[in-house]
mmCIF file of C-alpha atoms in Angstrom:
data_model
loop_
_atom_site.group_PDB
_atom_site.id
_atom_site.type_symbol
_atom_site.label_atom_id
_atom_site.label_comp_id
_atom_site.label_asym_id
_atom_site.label_seq_id
_atom_site.Cartn_x
_atom_site.Cartn_y
_atom_site.Cartn_z
ATOM 1 C CA PRO H 207 -79.790 -117.931 10.995
ATOM 2 C CA GLU H 208 -79.792 -116.157 7.686
ATOM 3 C CA GLY H 209 -77.075 -113.799 8.889
ATOM 4 C CA MET H 210 -75.084 -116.674 10.242
ATOM 5 C CA ALA H 211 -75.285 -118.421 6.870
ATOM 6 C CA GLU H 212 -74.048 -115.349 5.049
ATOM 7 C CA ASP H 213 -71.220 -114.944 7.527
ATOM 8 C CA PHE H 214 -70.265 -118.602 7.083
ATOM 9 C CA ALA H 215 -70.388 -118.314 3.325
ATOM 10 C CA SER H 216 -68.278 -115.186 3.493
ATOM 11 C CA ARG H 217 -65.708 -116.909 5.668
ATOM 12 C CA LEU H 218 -65.711 -119.946 3.369
ATOM 13 C CA GLN H 219 -65.321 -117.854 0.217
ATOM 14 C CA ALA H 220 -62.165 -116.147 1.460
ATOM 15 C CA PRO H 221 -59.964 -119.301 1.572
ATOM 16 C CA ILE H 222 -61.434 -120.466 -1.712
ATOM 17 C CA ASP H 223 -60.508 -117.200 -3.362
ATOM 18 C CA GLN H 224 -57.079 -117.390 -1.747
ATOM 19 C CA ALA H 225 -56.649 -120.949 -2.955
ATOM 20 C CA ILE H 226 -57.692 -119.926 -6.452
ATOM 21 C CA ASP H 227 -55.300 -116.989 -6.395
ATOM 22 C CA THR H 228 -52.542 -119.246 -5.127
ATOM 23 C CA ARG H 229 -53.282 -121.750 -7.856
ATOM 24 C CA ILE H 230 -53.248 -119.069 -10.509
ATOM 25 C CA SER H 231 -50.012 -117.626 -9.157
ATOM 26 C CA THR H 232 -48.473 -121.076 -8.945
ATOM 27 C CA GLN H 233 -49.553 -121.870 -12.503
ATOM 28 C CA LYS H 234 -47.991 -118.652 -13.753
ATOM 29 C CA GLU H 235 -44.753 -119.530 -11.992
ATOM 30 C CA LEU H 236 -44.901 -123.020 -13.451
ATOM 31 C CA ASP H 237 -45.457 -121.564 -16.897
ATOM 32 C CA LEU H 238 -42.512 -119.244 -16.412
ATOM 33 C CA TRP H 239 -40.346 -122.111 -15.175
ATOM 34 C CA GLU H 240 -41.426 -124.229 -18.146
ATOM 35 C CA GLN H 241 -40.489 -121.437 -20.527
ATOM 36 C CA GLU H 242 -37.141 -121.065 -18.765
ATOM 37 C CA ARG H 243 -36.614 -124.841 -18.893
ATOM 38 C CA ILE H 244 -37.283 -124.850 -22.622
ATOM 39 C CA ARG H 245 -34.951 -121.891 -23.134
ATOM 40 C CA LEU H 246 -32.211 -123.489 -21.040
ATOM 41 C CA THR H 247 -32.680 -126.816 -22.791
ATOM 42 C CA GLU H 248 -32.357 -125.158 -26.199
ATOM 43 C CA ARG H 249 -29.330 -123.245 -24.976
ATOM 44 C CA TYR H 250 -27.812 -126.456 -23.642
ATOM 45 C CA ASP H 251 -28.403 -128.217 -26.950
ATOM 46 C CA GLN H 252 -26.862 -125.259 -28.777
ATOM 47 C CA LEU H 253 -23.814 -125.301 -26.482
ATOM 48 C CA GLN H 254 -23.426 -129.027 -27.055
ATOM 49 C CA ARG H 255 -23.471 -128.481 -30.838
ATOM 50 C CA GLU H 256 -20.967 -125.662 -30.491
ATOM 51 C CA GLN H 257 -18.783 -127.859 -28.309
ATOM 52 C CA ALA H 258 -18.918 -130.616 -30.918
ATOM 53 C CA ASP H 259 -18.020 -128.128 -33.662
ATOM 54 C CA LEU H 260 -15.168 -126.735 -31.590
ATOM 55 C CA THR H 261 -13.935 -130.249 -30.843
ATOM 56 C CA ASP H 262 -13.928 -131.053 -34.560
ATOM 57 C CA ARG H 263 -12.159 -127.764 -35.302
ATOM 58 C CA LEU H 264 -9.609 -128.473 -32.569
ATOM 59 C CA THR H 265 -8.954 -131.894 -34.057
ATOM 60 C CA GLN H 266 -8.569 -130.331 -37.512
ATOM 61 C CA LEU H 267 -6.222 -127.649 -36.197
ATOM 62 C CA GLN H 268 -4.149 -130.245 -34.362
ATOM 63 C CA LYS H 269 -3.840 -132.211 -37.605
ATOM 64 C CA GLU H 270 -2.876 -129.052 -39.513
ATOM 65 C CA ILE H 271 -0.284 -128.237 -36.859
ATOM 66 C CA ALA H 272 1.136 -131.755 -37.122
ATOM 67 C CA ASP H 273 1.185 -131.522 -40.937
ATOM 68 C CA ARG H 274 2.874 -128.113 -40.819
ATOM 69 C CA GLN H 275 5.434 -129.352 -38.327
ATOM 70 C CA SER H 276 6.146 -132.294 -40.605
ATOM 71 C CA LEU H 277 6.383 -129.949 -43.599
ATOM 72 C CA ALA H 278 8.653 -127.582 -41.687
ATOM 73 C CA LEU H 279 10.920 -130.488 -40.781
ATOM 74 C CA SER H 280 10.967 -131.642 -44.403
ATOM 75 C CA LEU H 281 11.731 -128.123 -45.642
ATOM 76 C CA GLU H 282 14.486 -127.742 -43.092
ATOM 77 C CA THR H 283 16.007 -130.987 -44.330
ATOM 78 C CA GLN H 284 15.735 -129.785 -47.932
ATOM 79 C CA ILE H 285 17.289 -126.436 -47.003
ATOM 80 C CA ASN H 286 20.208 -128.166 -45.327
ATOM 81 C CA GLU H 287 20.642 -130.414 -48.352
ATOM 82 C CA ALA H 288 20.425 -127.402 -50.678
ATOM 83 C CA ARG H 289 23.068 -125.581 -48.653
ATOM 84 C CA ALA H 290 25.352 -128.586 -48.808
ATOM 85 C CA MET H 291 24.730 -128.876 -52.555
ATOM 86 C CA ALA H 292 25.351 -125.148 -53.043
ATOM 87 C CA ALA H 293 28.655 -125.468 -51.242
ATOM 88 C CA GLU H 294 29.630 -128.084 -53.839
ATOM 89 C CA ILE H 295 28.079 -126.410 -56.896
ATOM 90 C CA GLU H 296 29.737 -123.001 -56.556
ATOM 91 C CA PRO H 297 33.305 -124.360 -56.884
ATOM 92 C CA PHE H 298 32.110 -126.497 -59.780
ATOM 93 C CA LEU H 299 30.630 -123.485 -61.577
ATOM 94 C CA ALA H 300 33.804 -121.527 -60.940
ATOM 95 C CA SER H 301 35.796 -124.303 -62.625
ATOM 96 C CA VAL H 302 33.372 -124.603 -65.555
ATOM 97 C CA TYR H 303 33.588 -120.957 -66.600
ATOM 98 C CA PRO H 304 37.279 -120.909 -67.682
ATOM 99 C CA ARG H 305 36.703 -124.123 -69.618
ATOM 100 C CA ILE H 306 33.797 -122.530 -71.502
ATOM 101 C CA ARG H 307 35.846 -119.430 -72.281
ATOM 102 C CA GLN H 308 38.774 -121.571 -73.416
ATOM 103 C CA GLU H 309 36.521 -123.552 -75.740
ATOM 104 C CA VAL H 310 35.029 -120.369 -77.202
ATOM 105 C CA GLU H 311 38.429 -118.796 -77.759
ATOM 106 C CA ALA H 312 39.685 -121.953 -79.476
ATOM 107 C CA ASP H 313 36.535 -122.286 -81.575
ATOM 108 C CA LEU H 314 35.832 -120.870 -85.006
ATOM 109 C CA PRO H 315 35.489 -117.069 -84.758
ATOM 110 C CA PHE H 316 31.758 -116.758 -85.399
ATOM 111 C CA LEU H 317 29.426 -114.313 -83.637
ATOM 112 C CA SER H 318 32.460 -113.194 -81.653
ATOM 113 C CA ALA H 319 30.919 -110.073 -80.075
ATOM 114 C CA GLU H 320 27.697 -111.865 -79.085
ATOM 115 C CA ARG H 321 29.526 -114.809 -77.531
ATOM 116 C CA LYS H 322 31.985 -112.538 -75.714
ATOM 117 C CA ASP H 323 29.150 -110.481 -74.250
ATOM 118 C CA ARG H 324 27.434 -113.663 -73.072
ATOM 119 C CA LEU H 325 30.597 -114.882 -71.367
ATOM 120 C CA ASP H 326 31.259 -111.483 -69.769
ATOM 121 C CA HIS H 327 27.722 -111.420 -68.387
ATOM 122 C CA LEU H 328 28.125 -114.956 -67.039
ATOM 123 C CA LYS H 329 31.367 -113.917 -65.336
ATOM 124 C CA GLN H 330 29.588 -111.003 -63.647
ATOM 125 C CA VAL H 331 26.834 -113.308 -62.419
ATOM 126 C CA LEU H 332 29.287 -115.870 -61.053
ATOM 127 C CA ASP H 333 31.321 -113.191 -59.257
ATOM 128 C CA ASP H 334 28.296 -111.467 -57.703
ATOM 129 C CA PRO H 335 27.782 -112.646 -54.078
ATOM 130 C CA GLU H 336 24.205 -111.324 -54.148
ATOM 131 C CA VAL H 337 23.188 -113.743 -56.916
ATOM 132 C CA SER H 338 21.789 -117.064 -55.713
ATOM 133 C CA VAL H 339 23.532 -120.314 -56.522
ATOM 134 C CA SER H 340 20.454 -121.486 -58.422
ATOM 135 C CA GLU H 341 20.619 -118.411 -60.680
ATOM 136 C CA LYS H 342 24.356 -118.920 -61.240
ATOM 137 C CA PHE H 343 23.693 -122.537 -62.144
ATOM 138 C CA ARG H 344 20.844 -121.545 -64.484
ATOM 139 C CA LYS H 345 22.980 -118.957 -66.292
ATOM 140 C CA THR H 346 25.874 -121.392 -66.654
ATOM 141 C CA MET H 347 23.622 -124.128 -68.061
ATOM 142 C CA GLU H 348 22.004 -121.577 -70.379
ATOM 143 C CA THR H 349 25.417 -120.593 -71.745
ATOM 144 C CA LEU H 350 26.416 -124.240 -72.190
ATOM 145 C CA LEU H 351 23.177 -125.015 -74.036
ATOM 146 C CA VAL H 352 23.612 -122.057 -76.374
ATOM 147 C CA GLU H 353 27.190 -123.068 -77.143
ATOM 148 C CA ALA H 354 26.182 -126.712 -77.619
ATOM 149 C CA ALA H 355 23.390 -125.677 -79.994
ATOM 150 C CA TYR H 356 25.904 -124.047 -82.315
ATOM 151 C CA GLY H 357 27.188 -127.528 -83.178
ATOM 152 C CA ASN H 358 23.801 -128.605 -84.549
ATOM 153 C CA THR H 359 22.727 -125.485 -86.404
ATOM 154 C CA SER H 360 23.751 -123.297 -89.302
ATOM 155 C CA ASP H 361 23.172 -119.608 -89.747
ATOM 156 C CA VAL H 362 24.155 -116.606 -91.822
ATOM 157 C CA TYR H 363 25.240 -113.193 -90.630
ATOM 158 C CA GLN H 364 26.964 -110.146 -92.063
ATOM 159 C CA GLU H 365 30.516 -109.216 -91.079
ATOM 160 C CA GLN H 366 33.314 -106.965 -92.284
ATOM 161 C CA LEU H 367 36.197 -109.219 -93.379
ATOM 162 C CA ARG H 368 39.539 -108.948 -95.170
ATOM 163 C CA LEU H 369 40.037 -111.450 -97.955
ATOM 164 C CA GLU H 370 42.974 -111.286 -100.375
ATOM 165 C CA GLY H 371 43.766 -107.792 -99.190
ATOM 166 C CA ASP H 372 40.223 -106.650 -99.930
ATOM 167 C CA GLU H 373 38.181 -105.577 -96.898
ATOM 168 C CA ARG H 374 34.450 -105.488 -97.374
ATOM 169 C CA MET H 375 31.153 -106.754 -95.991
ATOM 170 C CA PHE H 376 30.569 -110.464 -96.521
ATOM 171 C CA SER H 377 27.753 -112.893 -95.843
ATOM 172 C CA VAL H 378 29.228 -115.444 -93.432
ATOM 173 C CA LEU H 379 27.805 -118.984 -93.463
ATOM 174 C CA ARG H 380 28.403 -121.034 -90.328
ATOM 175 C CA VAL H 381 28.046 -124.794 -90.762
ATOM 176 C CA GLY H 382 27.749 -126.061 -87.220
ATOM 177 C CA ARG H 383 31.201 -125.939 -85.693
ATOM 178 C CA VAL H 384 32.701 -127.557 -88.785
ATOM 179 C CA ALA H 385 33.413 -124.603 -91.045
ATOM 180 C CA LEU H 386 32.926 -120.926 -91.794
ATOM 181 C CA PHE H 387 32.440 -119.681 -95.337
ATOM 182 C CA CYS H 388 32.065 -116.173 -96.664
ATOM 183 C CA LEU H 389 30.587 -114.786 -99.861
ATOM 184 C CA SER H 390 30.693 -111.239 -101.184
ATOM 185 C CA PRO H 391 27.408 -109.454 -101.988
ATOM 186 C CA ASP H 392 28.144 -109.653 -105.711
ATOM 187 C CA GLN H 393 28.744 -113.422 -105.347
ATOM 188 C CA ASN H 394 32.104 -113.131 -107.108
ATOM 189 C CA LEU H 395 34.410 -113.690 -104.138
ATOM 190 C CA ALA H 396 34.198 -116.642 -101.745
ATOM 191 C CA GLY H 397 36.369 -117.776 -98.897
ATOM 192 C CA TYR H 398 36.699 -120.000 -95.843
ATOM 193 C CA TYR H 399 38.232 -119.585 -92.418
ATOM 194 C CA SER H 400 41.500 -121.479 -92.044
ATOM 195 C CA VAL H 401 41.837 -122.730 -88.487
ATOM 196 C CA ALA H 402 45.466 -123.668 -89.088
ATOM 197 C CA GLU H 403 46.383 -120.155 -90.254
ATOM 198 C CA GLY H 404 43.874 -118.282 -88.144
ATOM 199 C CA THR H 405 42.747 -116.191 -91.098
ATOM 200 C CA TRP H 406 40.325 -116.098 -94.024
ATOM 201 C CA ARG H 407 41.467 -117.765 -97.227
ATOM 202 C CA PRO H 408 39.925 -117.513 -100.722
ATOM 203 C CA LEU H 409 38.048 -120.289 -102.490
ATOM 204 C CA PRO H 410 37.889 -120.910 -106.236
ATOM 205 C CA GLY H 411 35.082 -119.039 -107.970
ATOM 206 C CA ARG H 412 33.278 -122.288 -108.818
ATOM 207 C CA TRP H 413 32.167 -122.523 -105.173
ATOM 208 C CA CYS H 414 30.286 -119.223 -105.248
ATOM 209 C CA ARG H 415 27.070 -120.676 -106.652
ATOM 210 C CA ASP H 416 26.985 -123.548 -104.148
ATOM 211 C CA LEU H 417 27.720 -121.167 -101.284
ATOM 212 C CA GLN H 418 24.894 -118.877 -102.355
ATOM 213 C CA ALA H 419 22.528 -121.850 -102.484
ATOM 214 C CA ALA H 420 23.611 -122.917 -98.985
ATOM 215 C CA ILE H 421 23.143 -119.349 -97.710
ATOM 216 C CA ASP H 422 19.660 -119.182 -99.231
ATOM 217 C CA MET H 423 18.726 -122.458 -97.530
ATOM 218 C CA ALA H 424 20.158 -121.321 -94.172
ATOM 219 C CA GLU H 425 18.091 -118.129 -94.441
ATOM 220 C CA LYS H 426 15.056 -120.193 -95.539
ATOM 221 C CA ARG H 427 14.790 -118.382 -98.852
ATOM 222 C CA ARG H 428 14.721 -121.723 -100.671
ATOM 223 C CA PRO H 429 13.758 -125.303 -99.707
ATOM 224 C CA ALA H 430 16.368 -127.448 -98.024
ATOM 225 C CA ASP H 431 18.293 -129.584 -100.473
ATOM 226 C CA LEU H 432 21.646 -131.265 -100.871
ATOM 227 C CA VAL H 433 24.442 -128.856 -101.614
ATOM 228 C CA LYS H 434 28.122 -129.502 -102.170
ATOM 229 C CA LEU H 435 30.599 -127.573 -100.028
ATOM 230 C CA PRO H 436 34.368 -128.075 -99.767
ATOM 231 C CA LEU H 437 34.278 -129.421 -96.217
ATOM 232 C CA GLY H 438 36.466 -132.438 -96.938
ATOM 233 C CA LYS H 439 39.115 -130.374 -98.670
ATOM 234 C CA LEU H 440 39.232 -127.899 -95.797
ATOM 235 C CA ALA H 441 39.598 -130.654 -93.230
ATOM 236 C CA GLY H 442 42.149 -132.719 -95.120
ATOM 237 C CA ARG H 443 43.996 -130.407 -97.532
ATOM 238 C CA GLU H 444 43.841 -126.889 -96.180
ATOM 239 C CA GLY H 445 47.136 -126.208 -97.817
ATOM 240 C CA ASN H 446 45.504 -126.434 -101.252
ATOM 241 C CA PRO H 447 42.171 -124.612 -100.995
ATOM 242 C CA HIS H 448 42.103 -123.829 -104.711
ATOM 243 C CA GLU H 449 41.948 -127.458 -105.718
#
């Protein structure tokens, strides 16, 4: 009986051990599956976040594409308008140039070399097919502004002139576009430019002091003040400049 009991216990222990081993093995597999489930769940959540980010980025890119297409359409419209405007501006600029040159040639002969150089440069710009219309327009407007400014300013410069058969260096005073006066360095000989005669004519010596004062003010060597110049006589009685 004792042997039978041991044999029975031995036979009973075997399935118990097997069941325990199976349980342990199953638990390990369950643990592994749980770890895999957690990993896959985290990966799924991550992919969902990435998908949401990519969806937002796609929406943003689609908006940018739409905005760029709209901008491209607007720019194309502006380009077409600019081309149409350029086709109109170029003939206009070509017609403006001879009028500027004509005005300069008919004007008082001040800063002749400087103004001629400016006009020659403008002509080169207008004739150059490689220069853009905008640059041609800018240069033309720049020339017009410089010429217009001469009417509202006065300045003094040095120039070699012939007055009463005497050629020497004079200080030339430009009063806007109204008149040109000259004064010798020794302040003993003064003159004005006669538009009617197209030459320099002398002024009475009594004008020398006033001319020197006007020159000093134009060169900012003395405060601005009222000064008397023979503008009225030149405009109305050029035939009698000595009066």
